[in-house]
mmCIF file of C-alpha atoms in Angstrom:
data_model
loop_
_atom_site.group_PDB
_atom_site.id
_atom_site.type_symbol
_atom_site.label_atom_id
_atom_site.label_comp_id
_atom_site.label_asym_id
_atom_site.label_seq_id
_atom_site.Cartn_x
_atom_site.Cartn_y
_atom_site.Cartn_z
ATOM 1 C CA UNK A 73 -0.025 -0.060 0.059
ATOM 2 C CA UNK A 74 0.953 3.553 -0.587
ATOM 3 C CA UNK A 75 2.231 5.656 2.470
ATOM 4 C CA UNK A 76 3.426 9.308 2.677
ATOM 5 C CA UNK A 77 5.987 10.636 5.137
ATOM 6 C CA UNK A 78 6.522 14.063 5.951
ATOM 7 C CA UNK A 79 9.081 15.606 8.351
ATOM 8 C CA UNK A 80 9.840 17.372 10.576
ATOM 9 C CA UNK A 81 6.342 17.360 12.419
ATOM 10 C CA UNK A 82 7.118 20.485 14.257
ATOM 11 C CA UNK A 83 9.709 23.229 13.683
ATOM 12 C CA UNK A 84 10.535 26.547 15.522
ATOM 13 C CA UNK A 85 12.790 28.987 13.519
ATOM 14 C CA UNK A 86 14.029 32.440 13.901
ATOM 15 C CA UNK A 87 13.277 35.006 11.240
ATOM 16 C CA UNK A 88 15.864 34.932 8.598
ATOM 17 C CA UNK A 89 16.937 31.332 8.855
ATOM 18 C CA UNK A 90 16.576 28.760 6.255
ATOM 19 C CA UNK A 91 13.890 26.142 5.876
ATOM 20 C CA UNK A 92 13.650 22.693 4.612
ATOM 21 C CA UNK A 93 10.592 20.399 4.862
ATOM 22 C CA UNK A 94 10.835 16.940 3.246
ATOM 23 C CA UNK A 95 8.058 14.629 1.896
ATOM 24 C CA UNK A 96 8.438 11.150 0.647
ATOM 25 C CA UNK A 97 5.913 8.674 -0.918
ATOM 26 C CA UNK A 98 6.269 4.944 -0.925
ATOM 27 C CA UNK A 99 4.305 2.283 -2.664
ATOM 28 C CA UNK A 100 3.669 4.269 -6.057
ATOM 29 C CA UNK A 101 5.618 5.605 -8.837
ATOM 30 C CA UNK A 102 5.466 8.917 -10.639
ATOM 31 C CA UNK A 103 2.937 10.517 -8.598
ATOM 32 C CA UNK A 104 1.724 14.103 -8.686
ATOM 33 C CA UNK A 105 3.166 15.843 -5.511
ATOM 34 C CA UNK A 106 1.789 18.877 -3.856
ATOM 35 C CA UNK A 107 2.641 21.333 -0.986
ATOM 36 C CA UNK A 108 -0.049 23.133 0.659
ATOM 37 C CA UNK A 109 -0.219 25.538 3.504
ATOM 38 C CA UNK A 110 -3.011 25.857 5.965
ATOM 39 C CA UNK A 111 -3.415 29.105 8.065
ATOM 40 C CA UNK A 112 -6.108 29.601 10.564
ATOM 41 C CA UNK A 113 -9.215 30.728 9.022
ATOM 42 C CA UNK A 114 -7.977 30.838 5.408
ATOM 43 C CA UNK A 115 -8.318 27.143 4.373
ATOM 44 C CA UNK A 116 -5.782 25.249 2.363
ATOM 45 C CA UNK A 117 -3.700 27.132 -0.044
ATOM 46 C CA UNK A 118 -1.753 25.413 -2.791
ATOM 47 C CA UNK A 119 1.895 26.403 -2.967
ATOM 48 C CA UNK A 120 3.518 24.138 -5.536
ATOM 49 C CA UNK A 121 2.717 21.044 -7.390
ATOM 50 C CA UNK A 122 4.864 18.508 -9.524
ATOM 51 C CA UNK A 123 4.087 16.139 -12.129
ATOM 52 C CA UNK A 124 7.584 14.708 -12.400
ATOM 53 C CA UNK A 125 11.146 15.077 -11.497
ATOM 54 C CA UNK A 126 12.483 18.540 -11.911
ATOM 55 C CA UNK A 127 8.991 19.801 -12.970
ATOM 56 C CA UNK A 128 7.740 22.248 -10.542
ATOM 57 C CA UNK A 129 4.834 24.816 -10.686
ATOM 58 C CA UNK A 130 4.344 27.511 -8.275
ATOM 59 C CA UNK A 131 1.028 28.941 -7.423
ATOM 60 C CA UNK A 132 1.948 31.719 -5.013
ATOM 61 C CA UNK A 133 5.036 34.077 -5.549
ATOM 62 C CA UNK A 134 6.688 34.210 -2.275
ATOM 63 C CA UNK A 135 10.162 33.246 -0.648
ATOM 64 C CA UNK A 136 9.453 29.623 -0.777
ATOM 65 C CA UNK A 137 10.672 27.187 -3.285
ATOM 66 C CA UNK A 138 10.137 23.517 -4.064
ATOM 67 C CA UNK A 139 12.228 20.742 -5.425
ATOM 68 C CA UNK A 140 11.743 17.239 -6.551
ATOM 69 C CA UNK A 141 15.146 15.500 -6.906
ATOM 70 C CA UNK A 142 13.737 12.110 -6.995
ATOM 71 C CA UNK A 143 10.550 10.584 -8.159
ATOM 72 C CA UNK A 144 8.887 10.194 -4.879
ATOM 73 C CA UNK A 145 10.700 13.040 -2.967
ATOM 74 C CA UNK A 146 9.465 16.689 -2.513
ATOM 75 C CA UNK A 147 11.112 19.319 -0.724
ATOM 76 C CA UNK A 148 9.982 22.735 0.433
ATOM 77 C CA UNK A 149 12.660 25.300 1.204
ATOM 78 C CA UNK A 150 13.279 28.824 2.121
ATOM 79 C CA UNK A 151 16.581 30.736 2.166
ATOM 80 C CA UNK A 152 15.252 33.379 4.711
ATOM 81 C CA UNK A 153 12.175 32.896 6.625
ATOM 82 C CA UNK A 154 9.505 35.652 7.469
ATOM 83 C CA UNK A 155 7.069 35.882 10.184
ATOM 84 C CA UNK A 156 4.290 35.345 7.698
ATOM 85 C CA UNK A 157 5.723 31.928 6.721
ATOM 86 C CA UNK A 158 4.251 30.452 9.990
ATOM 87 C CA UNK A 159 1.699 27.999 9.441
ATOM 88 C CA UNK A 160 0.805 24.077 8.986
ATOM 89 C CA UNK A 161 2.414 22.663 5.680
ATOM 90 C CA UNK A 162 1.101 19.572 4.188
ATOM 91 C CA UNK A 163 2.460 17.377 1.438
ATOM 92 C CA UNK A 164 0.004 15.359 -0.598
ATOM 93 C CA UNK A 165 0.204 12.877 -3.546
ATOM 94 C CA UNK A 166 -2.036 11.670 -6.066
ATOM 95 C CA UNK A 167 -1.752 9.303 -9.219
ATOM 96 C CA UNK A 168 -1.070 11.180 -12.415
ATOM 97 C CA UNK A 169 -4.776 10.302 -13.480
ATOM 98 C CA UNK A 170 -7.192 13.101 -13.339
ATOM 99 C CA UNK A 171 -9.530 10.789 -11.713
ATOM 100 C CA UNK A 172 -7.003 10.032 -8.737
ATOM 101 C CA UNK A 173 -7.408 10.356 -5.087
ATOM 102 C CA UNK A 174 -5.566 12.836 -3.091
ATOM 103 C CA UNK A 175 -3.641 11.816 0.012
ATOM 104 C CA UNK A 176 -1.989 13.672 2.714
ATOM 105 C CA UNK A 177 0.841 13.509 5.006
ATOM 106 C CA UNK A 178 0.614 14.272 8.722
ATOM 107 C CA UNK A 179 1.736 18.019 8.219
ATOM 108 C CA UNK A 180 4.633 20.099 9.600
ATOM 109 C CA UNK A 181 3.929 22.898 11.995
ATOM 110 C CA UNK A 182 6.224 25.757 11.464
ATOM 111 C CA UNK A 183 6.532 28.628 13.706
ATOM 112 C CA UNK A 184 8.706 31.542 12.708
ATOM 113 C CA UNK A 185 9.859 33.848 15.693
ATOM 114 C CA UNK B 105 -12.510 31.455 -10.908
ATOM 115 C CA UNK B 106 -13.323 28.244 -9.020
ATOM 116 C CA UNK B 107 -14.695 28.652 -5.544
ATOM 117 C CA UNK B 108 -15.688 26.158 -3.185
ATOM 118 C CA UNK B 109 -17.949 27.184 -0.330
ATOM 119 C CA UNK B 110 -18.776 24.987 2.881
ATOM 120 C CA UNK B 111 -21.827 26.103 5.051
ATOM 121 C CA UNK B 112 -22.019 26.194 7.823
ATOM 122 C CA UNK B 113 -18.502 26.945 9.169
ATOM 123 C CA UNK B 114 -19.352 25.241 12.395
ATOM 124 C CA UNK B 115 -22.015 22.842 13.735
ATOM 125 C CA UNK B 116 -22.882 21.263 17.000
ATOM 126 C CA UNK B 117 -25.279 18.282 17.169
ATOM 127 C CA UNK B 118 -26.181 15.889 19.952
ATOM 128 C CA UNK B 119 -24.799 12.301 19.633
ATOM 129 C CA UNK B 120 -26.959 9.836 17.639
ATOM 130 C CA UNK B 121 -28.442 12.388 15.083
ATOM 131 C CA UNK B 122 -28.140 12.094 11.502
ATOM 132 C CA UNK B 123 -26.405 15.327 9.796
ATOM 133 C CA UNK B 124 -25.706 16.863 6.484
ATOM 134 C CA UNK B 125 -22.680 18.893 5.501
ATOM 135 C CA UNK B 126 -23.039 20.935 2.355
ATOM 136 C CA UNK B 127 -20.297 21.886 -0.295
ATOM 137 C CA UNK B 128 -21.039 24.024 -3.207
ATOM 138 C CA UNK B 129 -18.713 24.936 -6.255
ATOM 139 C CA UNK B 130 -19.082 27.575 -8.896
ATOM 140 C CA UNK B 131 -17.379 25.600 -11.785
ATOM 141 C CA UNK B 132 -19.034 22.306 -12.817
ATOM 142 C CA UNK B 133 -16.262 21.369 -14.984
ATOM 143 C CA UNK B 134 -14.648 19.030 -12.499
ATOM 144 C CA UNK B 135 -12.914 15.574 -12.689
ATOM 145 C CA UNK B 136 -14.132 14.623 -9.098
ATOM 146 C CA UNK B 137 -15.069 15.782 -5.794
ATOM 147 C CA UNK B 138 -13.456 14.591 -2.543
ATOM 148 C CA UNK B 139 -14.435 14.779 1.023
ATOM 149 C CA UNK B 140 -11.887 14.860 3.896
ATOM 150 C CA UNK B 141 -11.623 14.888 7.592
ATOM 151 C CA UNK B 142 -9.103 16.660 9.583
ATOM 152 C CA UNK B 143 -8.543 16.227 13.259
ATOM 153 C CA UNK B 144 -6.785 19.136 15.246
ATOM 154 C CA UNK B 145 -3.004 19.362 14.270
ATOM 155 C CA UNK B 146 -3.228 16.483 12.005
ATOM 156 C CA UNK B 147 -3.187 15.837 8.318
ATOM 157 C CA UNK B 148 -6.363 15.384 5.983
ATOM 158 C CA UNK B 149 -7.800 11.882 5.899
ATOM 159 C CA UNK B 150 -9.797 11.056 2.672
ATOM 160 C CA UNK B 151 -13.226 9.912 3.226
ATOM 161 C CA UNK B 152 -15.021 9.604 -0.092
ATOM 162 C CA UNK B 153 -13.971 10.377 -3.582
ATOM 163 C CA UNK B 154 -16.900 10.900 -6.109
ATOM 164 C CA UNK B 155 -16.185 11.079 -9.857
ATOM 165 C CA UNK B 156 -17.979 13.542 -11.971
ATOM 166 C CA UNK B 157 -19.893 10.536 -13.534
ATOM 167 C CA UNK B 158 -21.073 9.447 -10.181
ATOM 168 C CA UNK B 159 -23.943 10.306 -8.051
ATOM 169 C CA UNK B 160 -23.031 9.093 -4.711
ATOM 170 C CA UNK B 161 -20.484 7.180 -2.618
ATOM 171 C CA UNK B 162 -20.863 5.359 0.584
ATOM 172 C CA UNK B 163 -18.442 4.065 3.181
ATOM 173 C CA UNK B 164 -19.965 2.799 6.421
ATOM 174 C CA UNK B 165 -22.035 5.582 8.039
ATOM 175 C CA UNK B 166 -20.976 8.212 5.506
ATOM 176 C CA UNK B 167 -22.771 8.915 2.249
ATOM 177 C CA UNK B 168 -21.624 11.655 -0.204
ATOM 178 C CA UNK B 169 -23.759 12.867 -3.113
ATOM 179 C CA UNK B 170 -22.836 14.931 -6.137
ATOM 180 C CA UNK B 171 -25.113 17.050 -8.355
ATOM 181 C CA UNK B 172 -22.576 18.380 -10.776
ATOM 182 C CA UNK B 173 -25.083 20.602 -12.729
ATOM 183 C CA UNK B 174 -26.155 22.431 -9.474
ATOM 184 C CA UNK B 175 -22.595 22.594 -8.222
ATOM 185 C CA UNK B 176 -23.533 20.927 -4.895
ATOM 186 C CA UNK B 177 -22.310 18.074 -2.885
ATOM 187 C CA UNK B 178 -23.546 16.720 0.466
ATOM 188 C CA UNK B 179 -21.817 14.494 3.080
ATOM 189 C CA UNK B 180 -24.410 12.691 5.160
ATOM 190 C CA UNK B 181 -23.353 11.186 8.393
ATOM 191 C CA UNK B 182 -25.822 8.741 9.980
ATOM 192 C CA UNK B 183 -26.006 8.112 13.819
ATOM 193 C CA UNK B 184 -23.285 10.624 14.695
ATOM 194 C CA UNK B 185 -20.795 9.904 17.470
ATOM 195 C CA UNK B 186 -18.432 11.791 19.619
ATOM 196 C CA UNK B 187 -15.510 10.571 17.510
ATOM 197 C CA UNK B 188 -16.976 11.990 14.357
ATOM 198 C CA UNK B 189 -16.037 15.485 15.773
ATOM 199 C CA UNK B 190 -13.445 16.950 13.442
ATOM 200 C CA UNK B 191 -13.252 19.459 10.531
ATOM 201 C CA UNK B 192 -14.673 18.187 7.123
ATOM 202 C CA UNK B 193 -13.379 19.547 3.917
ATOM 203 C CA UNK B 194 -14.435 19.112 0.429
ATOM 204 C CA UNK B 195 -12.379 19.511 -2.642
ATOM 205 C CA UNK B 196 -12.987 19.533 -6.297
ATOM 206 C CA UNK B 197 -10.326 18.689 -9.041
ATOM 207 C CA UNK B 198 -11.146 21.108 -11.978
ATOM 208 C CA UNK B 199 -10.554 20.005 -15.688
ATOM 209 C CA UNK B 200 -9.281 23.265 -17.239
ATOM 210 C CA UNK B 201 -6.040 23.162 -15.144
ATOM 211 C CA UNK B 202 -6.182 19.847 -13.064
ATOM 212 C CA UNK B 203 -5.951 21.883 -9.924
ATOM 213 C CA UNK B 204 -7.569 20.771 -6.703
ATOM 214 C CA UNK B 205 -9.376 23.528 -4.967
ATOM 215 C CA UNK B 206 -10.677 23.257 -1.349
ATOM 216 C CA UNK B 207 -13.362 24.717 0.855
ATOM 217 C CA UNK B 208 -12.609 26.086 4.237
ATOM 218 C CA UNK B 209 -14.369 23.280 6.026
ATOM 219 C CA UNK B 210 -17.147 22.609 8.319
ATOM 220 C CA UNK B 211 -15.963 22.228 12.079
ATOM 221 C CA UNK B 212 -18.343 19.689 13.463
ATOM 222 C CA UNK B 213 -18.716 19.002 17.199
ATOM 223 C CA UNK B 214 -20.767 15.909 18.236
ATOM 224 C CA UNK B 215 -22.125 16.520 21.937
ATOM 225 C CA UNK B 216 -21.900 13.439 24.100
#
């Protein structure tokens, strides 16, 4: 069966520090991968999605970036965090089919101080 | 622009009642609609996936319907239990760009 792992679960970082959140999927190949951010009262915001290695689409211009160095690995990064980057970050995957179901990881809580 | 709306934002009902959560969407050109459950501080758990050609899906005490032409979906929960307390989100996968758009969710509290 397929599983998705996301880490770290919790992160407290000072303003201006770098960020790296990692997500891996097991049990499937060539998944579509997604990074979402969930802020209180604002719902889920799609940040990045990827349909293959090295193929990243950005939805929201900001100081975050994403990379997909391997088929089942998706990384969310920042060179310098802002206070506004605080939030709950969720990685998700689906099959490449348009009818595919979306599955989420457990999330990473980021607090920028 | 695809918008997904969930009303009410919060709901409290006594244990044992049947209840309906609503989801509406503005663009009917969708591949599918998915219902999720989210517990506090956790990721989203997929509950039901309805393809655009389907009218409903059932899993245990849950039943989800889809009326694509009117842009509506409902999630019916039978015989509610305190363990059903969570936030329920719906999401549609739109055809024109294959993006998945979420509603803001309904926060459900089942009173023991």
